[in-house]
Coordinates of N, CA and C in Angstrom, one line a residue:
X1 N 90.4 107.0 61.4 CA 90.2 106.3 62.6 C 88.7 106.1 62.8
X2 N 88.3 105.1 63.2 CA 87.0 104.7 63.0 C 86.4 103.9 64.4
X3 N 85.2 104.7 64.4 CA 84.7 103.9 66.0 C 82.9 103.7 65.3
X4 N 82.8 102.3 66.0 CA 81.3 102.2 66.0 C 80.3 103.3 66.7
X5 N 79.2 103.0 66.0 CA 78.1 104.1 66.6 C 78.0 104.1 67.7
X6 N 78.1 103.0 69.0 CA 78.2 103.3 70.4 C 79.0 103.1 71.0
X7 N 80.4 103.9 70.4 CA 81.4 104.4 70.8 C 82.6 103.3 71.2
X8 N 82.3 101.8 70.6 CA 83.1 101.1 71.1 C 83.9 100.6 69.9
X9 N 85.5 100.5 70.1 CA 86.4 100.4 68.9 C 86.6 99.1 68.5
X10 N 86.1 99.2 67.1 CA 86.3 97.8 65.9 C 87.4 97.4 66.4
X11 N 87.5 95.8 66.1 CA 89.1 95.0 66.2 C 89.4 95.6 64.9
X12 N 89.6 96.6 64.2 CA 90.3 96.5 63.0 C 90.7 98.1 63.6
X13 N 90.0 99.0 64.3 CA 90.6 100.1 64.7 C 91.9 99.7 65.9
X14 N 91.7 98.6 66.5 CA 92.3 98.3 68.0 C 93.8 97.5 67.1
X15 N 94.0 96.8 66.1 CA 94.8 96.4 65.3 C 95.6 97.6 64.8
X16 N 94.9 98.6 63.9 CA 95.5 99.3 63.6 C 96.8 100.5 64.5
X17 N 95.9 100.5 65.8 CA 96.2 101.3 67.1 C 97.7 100.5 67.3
X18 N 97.3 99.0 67.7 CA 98.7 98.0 68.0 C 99.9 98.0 67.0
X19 N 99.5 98.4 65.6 CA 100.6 98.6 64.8 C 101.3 99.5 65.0
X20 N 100.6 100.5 65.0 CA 101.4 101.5 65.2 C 101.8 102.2 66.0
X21 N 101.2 101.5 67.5 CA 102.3 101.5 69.3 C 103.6 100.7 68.9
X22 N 103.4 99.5 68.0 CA 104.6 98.5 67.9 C 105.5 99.7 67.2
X23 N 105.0 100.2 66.2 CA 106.2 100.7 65.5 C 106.8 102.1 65.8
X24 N 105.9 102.6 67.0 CA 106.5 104.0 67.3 C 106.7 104.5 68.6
X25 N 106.5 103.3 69.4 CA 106.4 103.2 70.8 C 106.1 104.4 71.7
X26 N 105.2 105.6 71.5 CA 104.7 106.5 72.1 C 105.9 107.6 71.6
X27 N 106.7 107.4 70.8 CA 107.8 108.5 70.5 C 106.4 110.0 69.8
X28 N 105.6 109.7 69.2 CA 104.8 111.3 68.3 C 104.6 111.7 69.7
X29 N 103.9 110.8 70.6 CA 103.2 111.0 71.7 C 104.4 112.2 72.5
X30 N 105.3 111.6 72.9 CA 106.5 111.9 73.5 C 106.7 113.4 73.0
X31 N 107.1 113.5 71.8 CA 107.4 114.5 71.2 C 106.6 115.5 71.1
X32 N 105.5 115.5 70.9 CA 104.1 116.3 71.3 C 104.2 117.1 72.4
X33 N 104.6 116.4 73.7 CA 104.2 116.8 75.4 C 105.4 117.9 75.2
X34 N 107.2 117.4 74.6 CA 108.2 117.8 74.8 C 107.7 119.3 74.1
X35 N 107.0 119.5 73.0 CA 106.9 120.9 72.2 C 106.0 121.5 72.6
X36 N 104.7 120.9 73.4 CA 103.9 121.6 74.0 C 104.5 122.6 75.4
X37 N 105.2 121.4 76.2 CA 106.1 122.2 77.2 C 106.9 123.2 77.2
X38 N 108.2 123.3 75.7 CA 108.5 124.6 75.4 C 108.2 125.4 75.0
X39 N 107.0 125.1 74.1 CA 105.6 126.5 74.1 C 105.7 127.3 75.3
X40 N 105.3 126.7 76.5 CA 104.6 127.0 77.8 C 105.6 127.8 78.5
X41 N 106.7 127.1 78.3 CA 108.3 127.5 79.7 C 108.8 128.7 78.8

């Protein structure tokens, strides 16, 4: 993952970002919060 020097993200980082919302639609995201939470409880 790649960000220009003043912190603002290439269309090729923001492309790559959109591919891979398209193809996973927040599910790692999702899954992440869910194992964090049973850590915690």
């Amino acid at each position: 993952m790649k960000k220009l020097q003043k912190g603002a993200l290439s269309p090729e980082f923001k492309q790559e970002l959109q591919n891979w919302y398209n193809k996973d639609k927040g599910k790692d995201t999702e899954n992440d919060l869910i194992n964090m939470l049973r850590e915690v409880l």
